[in-house]
Every structure is written in structure tokens, then in C-alpha cells.
Amino acid sequence: MGVSFDVAQIKKDFPLLDQVVHGDKRLVYLDSANTSQKPQAVIDAMSGYYETINANVHRGTYKIAQDATEAMEGARADVARLIGATASKQLVFTKNATEAINLVARSWGGANLQSGDPVVLTMMEHHANIVPWHMLAAERGIELRWIPVTADGQLDLTGIDRLLDGAKFLSFTAMSNVLGTLNPVERLTTLARDAGAMSLVDASQYVPHMPTNVIDMGADFVAFTGHKMLGPTGIGCLWAKEETLEAMPPFLGGGEMILNVTTEGFTTTEIPWKFEAGTPPIAEIVGLGAAARYLESIGMEAIRQHEVELTGYALRTLNERFGDDLTIHGPAEPATRGGVMSIQYKDIHPHDLTQIMDENGVCLRAGHHCAKPLLKSMGANATARASLYLYNDEADVDALGDALEASGDFFSF
Amino acid sequence: MALDDLYREIILDHYRSPRNKGQLPPPAHKVEGFNPLCGDEVILTVLVEEDKVVDVNFDGQGCSISQASASMMTAAVKGKTTAEAREFITAFKGLMSIHKESLDGDDPEAGEAQLRDDEIAVEDTVNPEIKLGDLAALQGVVKYPVRIKCAVLSWNTLVQSLDELAAESA
Ligand SMILES: Cc1ncc(COP(=O)(O)O)c(C=O)c1O
């Protein structure tokens, strides 16, 4: 590990990690792809907000209302900076990534997609980037096309020209939440643009773990979610350029998003608030801002470096220890993947595996990971998934190995 | 260890050597059930003649709890009248501390919302004559709320199957 990255020190920033479960088992949290833990800085920012400046935003003239508004808009600037946005107003706050994608499907899709218009997705999408498009398909008959996945968990781009031919939109994940695969974002957004299609990158698994520059990504939209990047639940983001957002009709209607309302109708306010109807989750926004600053203080390059090394350690040691009994899905080379590992051990069902893991204090998710089409193409109903983050270390990976061994002993028939 | 409560020997035995595994040919009635939580599926083929469950098979993929529960269920209801089978299902759901009302509701998952320690009493809906036998080993599942769905998957599918068969013959 690099000298500047001190995982032992980082662990101390996360109070939840310092506990035992089931009597005497150290809690080993390996489910950050599901939701991440929160550093004290985020918890403090949120309680500090409630303790000192809680007031509704963009309305009051009194001091704490202005402080609250400034805290919210300061957080927007912090997150915008983390992802390389060139202006804060390119960032719309949503409830989560799911709502950000629904916003695009409803607003942009509603205004621009007609019956028969092709929308291209990939076979490794989270349901959040499938169902909104299915809903548009059911409603107005858009055509969904699917980029297939190869046996080693990469996008199969051999037929991409045909798939993009005539397409109006391409929506894809930057990193698979099941396989850890890092997709060729810039290449795909360039291909989409050349084909005359707009594009959305689901960066829910990417922004938390990788140095991100939304301009370099080349997409029209980038969606991500706060709770996977050390922030609280209930807050997510949609990034897009000003002219893109300005050309779109509003999503939800209500307070905050209007310029004027009469008995005849309404006019919308400026972006990004045009897309933020109603009182926003202010404390959550403040918490997300603190998360962005925390990530920045550690450094996304250093975090990525740590995860590449730790993923390499996990792939190497677990494969050595368990050989053919263990399958780790997805790309074999740590530099081409994130720290998300779907594993199959012996013939033990993921539910049974994670149950025994839990008994050993090790938190893993079992299930379809909201990516049923991908699981089906892998020939599985469910997998057990371990995912790493900045606060995980080699001891956590070793604990995973020990828990796997315990499961093997329990289910050795 | 708490795990031994969940994974009783009899459960592991049914998991290792499932009874009535496979699919009966038509005219057996076929229904698929899904656990939306984990994607597991069960395929039940049920042969009812003159209101009697003459034969029943299960197929599909699942964890030890769902497979063992399905295996024990097929063994338990085979040879019973449909009315007896329904009573037995109610008794089993009682063991899983799921109320009668939620059994009758549209949502087969509704039971979980009611799983609180103070709500285990279901005697009023369960025929006390019914002996669950081996199935009582699944009692340990109650302590692991997410796994209850695994245990009841095949039972919900059987309810659906009996309902469809009843509707057909009506
Ligand atoms: C790739 C991907 N997209 C979207 C989501 C949805 O995130 P949220 O549930 O916070 O909207 C997730 C998280 O589960 C994800 O992994």
C-alpha cells in the first residue's frame, strides 16, 4: 500500500466498523456495493445541521435559513467538484440513482421518444436502469435493444454498430454491481454520439471508487447515488450540461421548481432547481457534501489504488486457498475491474453461504443483486457477493476466506 | 451454536436427498413460484384426482431451507384430500407464525410484516389435531425473518396450485 493511504487510520473514521456481533465476532463489512458505511465526518455534518442551522431552504430571510441554503448549495459545489463538473448547476439532486434515471426516462424520454424509437441497454444493468425503460416501452412502444455480455463478464461489442443504428438513446453502467466489470465508458459514449444517440452513464458503482470526470466520460447524463459513496440514504444525483437540462421539461411539479404559478398555469425556475420539486432532503444533501469532501481528502486516486491492490490480494489468496471449489465471476485482472466479487463456493447456495458468513461476523449480500437479466445470462438465480471499499483491509479478506472455509465444513456432505 | 437451530439434521437430510424431486407429466397441474428476494424458483407439479392429492413433485433451484421445506411438504401432503392439505398448509404457516388473514390476502409475502415476537399466537386458526412431524424442524427458521420466505415458497406455490385446480373444476 502507498504510504499516504493508511487503511487502519481510515477504519477508525467509521464508528460502525468498530463492533462485535454474535457475541465475539469482529464485524467484517463486505457489502459496500449495496450501501457503504459512513465516516464520522458525515454523521457529524448531518447532526450539526440539525443542531445549529435546520431551516427550510431558498425561502427564509433569517440567518439560519440562509445558512441552511448555503450549506445545501455548498454541498452541491462539493459533489460537482468531486466528479469534475464545470458548474454546480449541472448537478440535480434526486432521491437516489433510481430517481435520477427515472427523471431522464420521464422528462427527456417523455419529450423525445416516440413509438418504435430504439433505446439501447446492456445485459449487465441494474433494474434501476431497466425498468424505467420498460415502462416507457409499455407506455409508448419504444424498442429496447440489449448489448450482450461475454462469458468472462465483459460487454460484447461485436454487434454494437447494428445495435446503435437508428438508436435514440444508450444507457449503460460504468461498473457492473455484480461482476465488477469496468465498461469502456468513453468509447461507448463516442459510439453513441456518432450514431446520433444521447447517452446516460449509470455511475452508481463508479463515482464511489474511481477518479471521475463527467466531462471526459462524454455522456449526456451521469447518474449516481449518495449512500454508496459514504453519504446518507435518500440522496442521489443527476449530472448533465446546462443546455441539456434547460431543454428538458420538468419532472415532478410543486414548490421550489416554479418561477410563477397562476390559476392558468406555471413557469419553471432555473436549473437545477427546476428538477427539485418540494422541500429537499437538506440534511442528506449536507451529509453527501461532507462525504464528497471526505473522499477528496483521502484522494480518489489513492482509493482506487488501494482497491486494485486489495482486489488483487483477494483474487490471489482466495483462488490459492480454495482452488476449483471457488468461482469468482467477472474479469480476472484487478486493473480492469472494481472490488465487487460474485462468488460461488462448492455447491453451497448463496443464502446458505451468507447465513454462515453472518454467523462469523462477515456481511455479504446474497441474491440477484437487482440484475436478473445478467444473472440469467450467467445461468444463476443468485450469487453471494463480496464488495470492497476504502475501509477494508487484508484482514477483512482473510476473514472472508475463513468464513468460506467454515461454510464448507458446515455443508460438507 | 444458533446455526444448528436453523439447520437441523433432518433439514440437511432432505436437502441432501430430496424426496419427490422432479416433474410429473401432464395431466398433473404445473405452477411456478418465485422468491423475488433471491430469485429462487420452485416448480410444483400436482396430480389431484377426486379431490385427493395423488402425487406431487417439486423441481427448481433453491437454498437448503427452501429445498428441504419443499421436499418435506411433498412428503406430507401426498395422499391427503385437498381440504386436509389446505389445513396442513395453514398449520405449517402457523409454525412460521404467519396469520390466516395474510394467507388469504393477495400478497403471499404479506406474512413477513407481521412477524413480531408478540404475534406468534395463531392457535385460533390452526387445527390442533394436525401433527407437523418432521416439519417442526423448520421452526428454527422463524428466528431468521428473511429465510421465512425461503421456507414458505413451495407452500405458497401449492396454495396457488390448489386454487387453480379448484377454479378449473368449479
Ligand atoms: C449499478 C447500480 N445502479 C443503480 C443502483 C440503484 O441505486 P439506488 O437504489 O440508490 O437508486 C445500484 C444500487 O443498488 C447500482 O448498483
Coordinates of C-alpha atoms in Angstrom, one line a residue, chain A residues 123 178 342 367-383, chain B residues 38:
Chain A
M123 CA -27.3 -7.1 -20.2
V178 CA -22.5 -8.0 -9.9
S342 CA -19.7 -12.5 -7.1
G367 CA -29.4 -12.7 -4.2
H368 CA -29.9 -11.5 -7.7
H369 CA -28.4 -8.0 -6.9
C370 CA -31.3 -6.4 -8.8
A371 CA -29.7 -7.6 -12.1
K372 CA -31.9 -10.5 -13.0
P373 CA -31.2 -10.4 -16.8
L374 CA -27.5 -10.6 -16.1
L375 CA -27.9 -13.4 -13.6
K376 CA -30.0 -15.4 -16.1
S377 CA -27.3 -15.0 -18.8
M378 CA -24.8 -16.3 -16.2
G379 CA -27.1 -19.3 -15.7
A380 CA -27.6 -18.4 -12.0
N381 CA -30.6 -17.4 -9.9
A382 CA -28.4 -15.9 -7.2
T383 CA -24.8 -15.3 -6.2
Chain B
C38 CA -33.2 -14.1 -4.1

